[in-house]
Amino acid sequence: KAYRQRIYIRLSMKTNEVLETIKTRRSVRAYTAQAPETDDLVTILEAAKYAPNGMHLESWHFTAIQNAEKLEELNSRIKGAFAKSDDKHLQERGHNKAYCCYYHAPVLVIVSNKPTQWWAGMDCACAIENMFLAAHSLGIGSCWINQLGTTCNDPEVREFITPLGVPADHQVYGCVALGYADPKAPLKEKVVKEGTVTIVE
């Protein structure tokens, strides 16, 4: 047991640029109005395409929205879907004029996939993590946005996102908010939970 613990401590002390990027990345929920440069956005999307995926089918799709009016309309339709929900908490969000599911980020990437593949959501999660790390390496903040995943099949939401480029036969598995962190909103210190690792020798 002591030997196992020494191995874990020794391994955890190793670091490099990639590991530091992983350890220092945080979810950003307050953004400036400045949008990432186009080449940075393209780089982040390219990182998504290099994520591992089942049987290398690459059946996913990434729809990046930079248009502020379209983002506001999308938020409005998501709120409309929430307002129709049986969940009281979602109803409150739907009727809250100040509610913004993407935290007013200047860019939102919709990550979708064919639900016929049971691993579709896993593929999307890997791609989203790649975007998070690529964004952080470029000094750009990010956050996982769930709300469209639960409302994408609402008729009013679907009729809006399909013309934007989300394939009609796709399920949305997550979205990525992208932008520069508001310096007036400090990020929380990351504290990892103990007792979540077991090494079997």
PDB file of N, CA, C and O in Angstrom, residues 65 68-85 90-91 93-97 99-102 108 110 145-164:
ATOM      1  N   ILE A  65     -21.624  29.595 -33.948  1.00  0.00           N
ATOM      2  CA  ILE A  65     -22.438  30.799 -34.139  1.00  0.00           C
ATOM      3  C   ILE A  65     -21.716  31.999 -33.540  1.00  0.00           C
ATOM      4  O   ILE A  65     -21.403  32.029 -32.352  1.00  0.00           O
ATOM      5  N   ALA A  68     -24.520  37.773 -32.962  1.00  0.00           N
ATOM      6  CA  ALA A  68     -25.135  38.075 -31.666  1.00  0.00           C
ATOM      7  C   ALA A  68     -26.655  37.984 -31.723  1.00  0.00           C
ATOM      8  O   ALA A  68     -27.287  37.489 -30.775  1.00  0.00           O
ATOM      9  N   GLU A  69     -27.253  38.426 -32.812  1.00  0.00           N
ATOM     10  CA  GLU A  69     -28.715  38.382 -32.922  1.00  0.00           C
ATOM     11  C   GLU A  69     -29.220  36.943 -32.973  1.00  0.00           C
ATOM     12  O   GLU A  69     -30.247  36.616 -32.365  1.00  0.00           O
ATOM     13  N   LYS A  70     -28.496  36.096 -33.683  1.00  0.00           N
ATOM     14  CA  LYS A  70     -28.894  34.684 -33.761  1.00  0.00           C
ATOM     15  C   LYS A  70     -28.729  33.999 -32.404  1.00  0.00           C
ATOM     16  O   LYS A  70     -29.542  33.148 -32.021  1.00  0.00           O
ATOM     17  N   LEU A  71     -27.691  34.360 -31.678  1.00  0.00           N
ATOM     18  CA  LEU A  71     -27.495  33.792 -30.346  1.00  0.00           C
ATOM     19  C   LEU A  71     -28.625  34.218 -29.407  1.00  0.00           C
ATOM     20  O   LEU A  71     -29.127  33.415 -28.616  1.00  0.00           O
ATOM     21  N   GLU A  72     -29.033  35.476 -29.510  1.00  0.00           N
ATOM     22  CA  GLU A  72     -30.126  35.958 -28.664  1.00  0.00           C
ATOM     23  C   GLU A  72     -31.432  35.252 -29.016  1.00  0.00           C
ATOM     24  O   GLU A  72     -32.217  34.902 -28.129  1.00  0.00           O
ATOM     25  N   GLU A  73     -31.662  35.029 -30.314  1.00  0.00           N
ATOM     26  CA  GLU A  73     -32.875  34.330 -30.734  1.00  0.00           C
ATOM     27  C   GLU A  73     -32.858  32.882 -30.266  1.00  0.00           C
ATOM     28  O   GLU A  73     -33.885  32.342 -29.833  1.00  0.00           O
ATOM     29  N   LEU A  74     -31.695  32.243 -30.357  1.00  0.00           N
ATOM     30  CA  LEU A  74     -31.574  30.868 -29.880  1.00  0.00           C
ATOM     31  C   LEU A  74     -31.879  30.800 -28.393  1.00  0.00           C
ATOM     32  O   LEU A  74     -32.622  29.914 -27.932  1.00  0.00           O
ATOM     33  N   ASN A  75     -31.335  31.735 -27.634  1.00  0.00           N
ATOM     34  CA  ASN A  75     -31.593  31.775 -26.193  1.00  0.00           C
ATOM     35  C   ASN A  75     -33.078  31.962 -25.921  1.00  0.00           C
ATOM     36  O   ASN A  75     -33.644  31.318 -25.022  1.00  0.00           O
ATOM     37  N   SER A  76     -33.732  32.818 -26.701  1.00  0.00           N
ATOM     38  CA  SER A  76     -35.159  33.065 -26.549  1.00  0.00           C
ATOM     39  C   SER A  76     -35.971  31.799 -26.800  1.00  0.00           C
ATOM     40  O   SER A  76     -36.937  31.506 -26.071  1.00  0.00           O
ATOM     41  N   ARG A  77     -35.589  31.033 -27.819  1.00  0.00           N
ATOM     42  CA  ARG A  77     -36.333  29.810 -28.134  1.00  0.00           C
ATOM     43  C   ARG A  77     -36.092  28.717 -27.097  1.00  0.00           C
ATOM     44  O   ARG A  77     -36.997  27.933 -26.791  1.00  0.00           O
ATOM     45  N   ILE A  78     -34.890  28.665 -26.579  1.00  0.00           N
ATOM     46  CA  ILE A  78     -34.614  27.720 -25.491  1.00  0.00           C
ATOM     47  C   ILE A  78     -35.461  28.072 -24.273  1.00  0.00           C
ATOM     48  O   ILE A  78     -36.052  27.191 -23.629  1.00  0.00           O
ATOM     49  N   LYS A  79     -35.546  29.364 -23.960  1.00  0.00           N
ATOM     50  CA  LYS A  79     -36.382  29.803 -22.843  1.00  0.00           C
ATOM     51  C   LYS A  79     -37.847  29.473 -23.095  1.00  0.00           C
ATOM     52  O   LYS A  79     -38.580  29.099 -22.172  1.00  0.00           O
ATOM     53  N   GLY A  80     -38.270  29.578 -24.351  1.00  0.00           N
ATOM     54  CA  GLY A  80     -39.637  29.213 -24.694  1.00  0.00           C
ATOM     55  C   GLY A  80     -39.914  27.747 -24.428  1.00  0.00           C
ATOM     56  O   GLY A  80     -40.995  27.377 -23.940  1.00  0.00           O
ATOM     57  N   ALA A  81     -38.930  26.899 -24.731  1.00  0.00           N
ATOM     58  CA  ALA A  81     -39.069  25.470 -24.451  1.00  0.00           C
ATOM     59  C   ALA A  81     -39.106  25.221 -22.948  1.00  0.00           C
ATOM     60  O   ALA A  81     -39.888  24.384 -22.458  1.00  0.00           O
ATOM     61  N   PHE A  82     -38.286  25.944 -22.201  1.00  0.00           N
ATOM     62  CA  PHE A  82     -38.287  25.804 -20.745  1.00  0.00           C
ATOM     63  C   PHE A  82     -39.641  26.208 -20.156  1.00  0.00           C
ATOM     64  O   PHE A  82     -40.133  25.584 -19.206  1.00  0.00           O
ATOM     65  N   ALA A  83     -40.223  27.260 -20.709  1.00  0.00           N
ATOM     66  CA  ALA A  83     -41.487  27.764 -20.180  1.00  0.00           C
ATOM     67  C   ALA A  83     -42.602  26.729 -20.310  1.00  0.00           C
ATOM     68  O   ALA A  83     -43.562  26.732 -19.525  1.00  0.00           O
ATOM     69  N   LYS A  84     -42.464  25.820 -21.273  1.00  0.00           N
ATOM     70  CA  LYS A  84     -43.468  24.766 -21.478  1.00  0.00           C
ATOM     71  C   LYS A  84     -43.191  23.515 -20.647  1.00  0.00           C
ATOM     72  O   LYS A  84     -43.968  22.562 -20.677  1.00  0.00           O
ATOM     73  N   SER A  85     -42.087  23.504 -19.934  1.00  0.00           N
ATOM     74  CA  SER A  85     -41.685  22.322 -19.174  1.00  0.00           C
ATOM     75  C   SER A  85     -42.564  22.108 -17.943  1.00  0.00           C
ATOM     76  O   SER A  85     -43.154  23.053 -17.406  1.00  0.00           O
ATOM     77  N   LEU A  90     -37.183  24.915 -14.434  1.00  0.00           N
ATOM     78  CA  LEU A  90     -37.021  25.292 -15.838  1.00  0.00           C
ATOM     79  C   LEU A  90     -38.044  26.344 -16.246  1.00  0.00           C
ATOM     80  O   LEU A  90     -37.730  27.250 -17.034  1.00  0.00           O
ATOM     81  N   GLN A  91     -39.250  26.249 -15.721  1.00  0.00           N
ATOM     82  CA  GLN A  91     -40.263  27.257 -15.999  1.00  0.00           C
ATOM     83  C   GLN A  91     -39.792  28.638 -15.546  1.00  0.00           C
ATOM     84  O   GLN A  91     -39.984  29.636 -16.247  1.00  0.00           O
ATOM     85  N   ARG A  93     -36.726  29.679 -15.292  1.00  0.00           N
ATOM     86  CA  ARG A  93     -35.712  30.138 -16.240  1.00  0.00           C
ATOM     87  C   ARG A  93     -36.370  30.668 -17.509  1.00  0.00           C
ATOM     88  O   ARG A  93     -35.955  31.678 -18.067  1.00  0.00           O
ATOM     89  N   GLY A  94     -37.390  29.946 -17.958  1.00  0.00           N
ATOM     90  CA  GLY A  94     -38.058  30.340 -19.185  1.00  0.00           C
ATOM     91  C   GLY A  94     -38.716  31.702 -19.103  1.00  0.00           C
ATOM     92  O   GLY A  94     -38.826  32.400 -20.115  1.00  0.00           O
ATOM     93  N   HIS A  95     -39.159  32.085 -17.922  1.00  0.00           N
ATOM     94  CA  HIS A  95     -39.849  33.372 -17.737  1.00  0.00           C
ATOM     95  C   HIS A  95     -38.925  34.468 -17.199  1.00  0.00           C
ATOM     96  O   HIS A  95     -39.380  35.600 -17.005  1.00  0.00           O
ATOM     97  N   ASN A  96     -37.671  34.134 -16.994  1.00  0.00           N
ATOM     98  CA  ASN A  96     -36.703  35.105 -16.472  1.00  0.00           C
ATOM     99  C   ASN A  96     -36.101  35.908 -17.626  1.00  0.00           C
ATOM    100  O   ASN A  96     -35.359  35.376 -18.452  1.00  0.00           O
ATOM    101  N   LYS A  97     -36.423  37.192 -17.696  1.00  0.00           N
ATOM    102  CA  LYS A  97     -35.953  38.021 -18.806  1.00  0.00           C
ATOM    103  C   LYS A  97     -34.426  38.130 -18.850  1.00  0.00           C
ATOM    104  O   LYS A  97     -33.848  38.316 -19.926  1.00  0.00           O
ATOM    105  N   TYR A  99     -32.275  35.783 -18.013  1.00  0.00           N
ATOM    106  CA  TYR A  99     -31.586  34.493 -18.163  1.00  0.00           C
ATOM    107  C   TYR A  99     -30.934  34.359 -19.532  1.00  0.00           C
ATOM    108  O   TYR A  99     -31.569  34.584 -20.571  1.00  0.00           O
ATOM    109  N   CYS A 100     -29.664  33.971 -19.533  1.00  0.00           N
ATOM    110  CA  CYS A 100     -28.927  33.709 -20.777  1.00  0.00           C
ATOM    111  C   CYS A 100     -28.160  32.412 -20.612  1.00  0.00           C
ATOM    112  O   CYS A 100     -27.214  32.343 -19.819  1.00  0.00           O
ATOM    113  N   CYS A 101     -28.551  31.389 -21.334  1.00  0.00           N
ATOM    114  CA  CYS A 101     -27.968  30.059 -21.135  1.00  0.00           C
ATOM    115  C   CYS A 101     -26.501  29.993 -21.537  1.00  0.00           C
ATOM    116  O   CYS A 101     -25.771  29.124 -21.064  1.00  0.00           O
ATOM    117  N   TYR A 102     -26.041  30.902 -22.401  1.00  0.00           N
ATOM    118  CA  TYR A 102     -24.650  30.846 -22.858  1.00  0.00           C
ATOM    119  C   TYR A 102     -23.790  31.957 -22.242  1.00  0.00           C
ATOM    120  O   TYR A 102     -22.684  32.221 -22.704  1.00  0.00           O
ATOM    121  N   LEU A 108     -20.773  30.572 -29.728  1.00  0.00           N
ATOM    122  CA  LEU A 108     -21.319  29.327 -29.191  1.00  0.00           C
ATOM    123  C   LEU A 108     -21.164  28.247 -30.249  1.00  0.00           C
ATOM    124  O   LEU A 108     -21.584  28.432 -31.392  1.00  0.00           O
ATOM    125  N   ILE A 110     -22.251  24.563 -31.298  1.00  0.00           N
ATOM    126  CA  ILE A 110     -23.206  23.487 -31.068  1.00  0.00           C
ATOM    127  C   ILE A 110     -22.566  22.179 -31.531  1.00  0.00           C
ATOM    128  O   ILE A 110     -22.121  22.073 -32.675  1.00  0.00           O
ATOM    129  N   ILE A 145     -22.184  24.153 -22.160  1.00  0.00           N
ATOM    130  CA  ILE A 145     -23.564  24.626 -22.105  1.00  0.00           C
ATOM    131  C   ILE A 145     -24.486  23.452 -22.420  1.00  0.00           C
ATOM    132  O   ILE A 145     -24.424  22.871 -23.502  1.00  0.00           O
ATOM    133  N   ASN A 146     -25.362  23.105 -21.479  1.00  0.00           N
ATOM    134  CA  ASN A 146     -26.216  21.921 -21.601  1.00  0.00           C
ATOM    135  C   ASN A 146     -27.598  22.175 -22.191  1.00  0.00           C
ATOM    136  O   ASN A 146     -28.236  21.261 -22.713  1.00  0.00           O
ATOM    137  N   GLN A 147     -28.088  23.400 -22.085  1.00  0.00           N
ATOM    138  CA  GLN A 147     -29.512  23.653 -22.277  1.00  0.00           C
ATOM    139  C   GLN A 147     -30.050  23.256 -23.650  1.00  0.00           C
ATOM    140  O   GLN A 147     -31.188  22.797 -23.766  1.00  0.00           O
ATOM    141  N   LEU A 148     -29.249  23.416 -24.690  1.00  0.00           N
ATOM    142  CA  LEU A 148     -29.740  23.061 -26.015  1.00  0.00           C
ATOM    143  C   LEU A 148     -29.854  21.550 -26.178  1.00  0.00           C
ATOM    144  O   LEU A 148     -30.676  21.062 -26.962  1.00  0.00           O
ATOM    145  N   GLY A 149     -29.060  20.810 -25.438  1.00  0.00           N
ATOM    146  CA  GLY A 149     -29.139  19.361 -25.501  1.00  0.00           C
ATOM    147  C   GLY A 149     -30.495  18.828 -25.056  1.00  0.00           C
ATOM    148  O   GLY A 149     -30.979  17.814 -25.565  1.00  0.00           O
ATOM    149  N   THR A 150     -31.123  19.518 -24.120  1.00  0.00           N
ATOM    150  CA  THR A 150     -32.420  19.068 -23.597  1.00  0.00           C
ATOM    151  C   THR A 150     -33.592  19.700 -24.331  1.00  0.00           C
ATOM    152  O   THR A 150     -34.743  19.294 -24.130  1.00  0.00           O
ATOM    153  N   THR A 151     -33.338  20.697 -25.185  1.00  0.00           N
ATOM    154  CA  THR A 151     -34.440  21.406 -25.855  1.00  0.00           C
ATOM    155  C   THR A 151     -34.363  21.336 -27.376  1.00  0.00           C
ATOM    156  O   THR A 151     -35.241  21.882 -28.045  1.00  0.00           O
ATOM    157  N   CYS A 152     -33.353  20.665 -27.936  1.00  0.00           N
ATOM    158  CA  CYS A 152     -33.155  20.705 -29.390  1.00  0.00           C
ATOM    159  C   CYS A 152     -34.306  20.086 -30.170  1.00  0.00           C
ATOM    160  O   CYS A 152     -34.476  20.380 -31.365  1.00  0.00           O
ATOM    161  N   ASN A 153     -35.099  19.233 -29.532  1.00  0.00           N
ATOM    162  CA  ASN A 153     -36.214  18.604 -30.237  1.00  0.00           C
ATOM    163  C   ASN A 153     -37.536  19.342 -30.046  1.00  0.00           C
ATOM    164  O   ASN A 153     -38.572  18.905 -30.573  1.00  0.00           O
ATOM    165  N   ASP A 154     -37.495  20.443 -29.320  1.00  0.00           N
ATOM    166  CA  ASP A 154     -38.662  21.307 -29.282  1.00  0.00           C
ATOM    167  C   ASP A 154     -38.862  21.869 -30.693  1.00  0.00           C
ATOM    168  O   ASP A 154     -37.899  22.323 -31.333  1.00  0.00           O
ATOM    169  N   PRO A 155     -40.078  21.833 -31.245  1.00  0.00           N
ATOM    170  CA  PRO A 155     -40.292  22.252 -32.631  1.00  0.00           C
ATOM    171  C   PRO A 155     -39.768  23.647 -32.963  1.00  0.00           C
ATOM    172  O   PRO A 155     -39.158  23.853 -34.027  1.00  0.00           O
ATOM    173  N   GLU A 156     -39.966  24.605 -32.063  1.00  0.00           N
ATOM    174  CA  GLU A 156     -39.522  25.968 -32.339  1.00  0.00           C
ATOM    175  C   GLU A 156     -38.006  26.099 -32.268  1.00  0.00           C
ATOM    176  O   GLU A 156     -37.418  26.940 -32.960  1.00  0.00           O
ATOM    177  N   VAL A 157     -37.384  25.293 -31.450  1.00  0.00           N
ATOM    178  CA  VAL A 157     -35.915  25.288 -31.385  1.00  0.00           C
ATOM    179  C   VAL A 157     -35.353  24.607 -32.625  1.00  0.00           C
ATOM    180  O   VAL A 157     -34.439  25.116 -33.279  1.00  0.00           O
ATOM    181  N   ARG A 158     -35.924  23.460 -32.976  1.00  0.00           N
ATOM    182  CA  ARG A 158     -35.426  22.693 -34.120  1.00  0.00           C
ATOM    183  C   ARG A 158     -35.555  23.471 -35.421  1.00  0.00           C
ATOM    184  O   ARG A 158     -34.651  23.464 -36.254  1.00  0.00           O
ATOM    185  N   GLU A 159     -36.652  24.175 -35.611  1.00  0.00           N
ATOM    186  CA  GLU A 159     -36.838  24.921 -36.849  1.00  0.00           C
ATOM    187  C   GLU A 159     -35.849  26.080 -36.969  1.00  0.00           C
ATOM    188  O   GLU A 159     -35.607  26.595 -38.063  1.00  0.00           O
ATOM    189  N   PHE A 160     -35.278  26.466 -35.828  1.00  0.00           N
ATOM    190  CA  PHE A 160     -34.284  27.544 -35.846  1.00  0.00           C
ATOM    191  C   PHE A 160     -32.870  27.018 -36.077  1.00  0.00           C
ATOM    192  O   PHE A 160     -32.089  27.618 -36.829  1.00  0.00           O
ATOM    193  N   ILE A 161     -32.512  25.897 -35.424  1.00  0.00           N
ATOM    194  CA  ILE A 161     -31.126  25.438 -35.510  1.00  0.00           C
ATOM    195  C   ILE A 161     -30.817  24.680 -36.801  1.00  0.00           C
ATOM    196  O   ILE A 161     -29.662  24.642 -37.235  1.00  0.00           O
ATOM    197  N   THR A 162     -31.825  24.094 -37.438  1.00  0.00           N
ATOM    198  CA  THR A 162     -31.564  23.361 -38.681  1.00  0.00           C
ATOM    199  C   THR A 162     -31.036  24.279 -39.785  1.00  0.00           C
ATOM    200  O   THR A 162     -30.023  23.951 -40.417  1.00  0.00           O
ATOM    201  N   PRO A 163     -31.632  25.439 -40.043  1.00  0.00           N
ATOM    202  CA  PRO A 163     -31.079  26.335 -41.052  1.00  0.00           C
ATOM    203  C   PRO A 163     -29.692  26.879 -40.698  1.00  0.00           C
ATOM    204  O   PRO A 163     -28.946  27.316 -41.585  1.00  0.00           O
ATOM    205  N   LEU A 164     -29.355  26.867 -39.407  1.00  0.00           N
ATOM    206  CA  LEU A 164     -28.032  27.323 -38.996  1.00  0.00           C
ATOM    207  C   LEU A 164     -26.939  26.327 -39.380  1.00  0.00           C
ATOM    208  O   LEU A 164     -25.762  26.683 -39.424  1.00  0.00           O
TER     209      LEU A 164
END
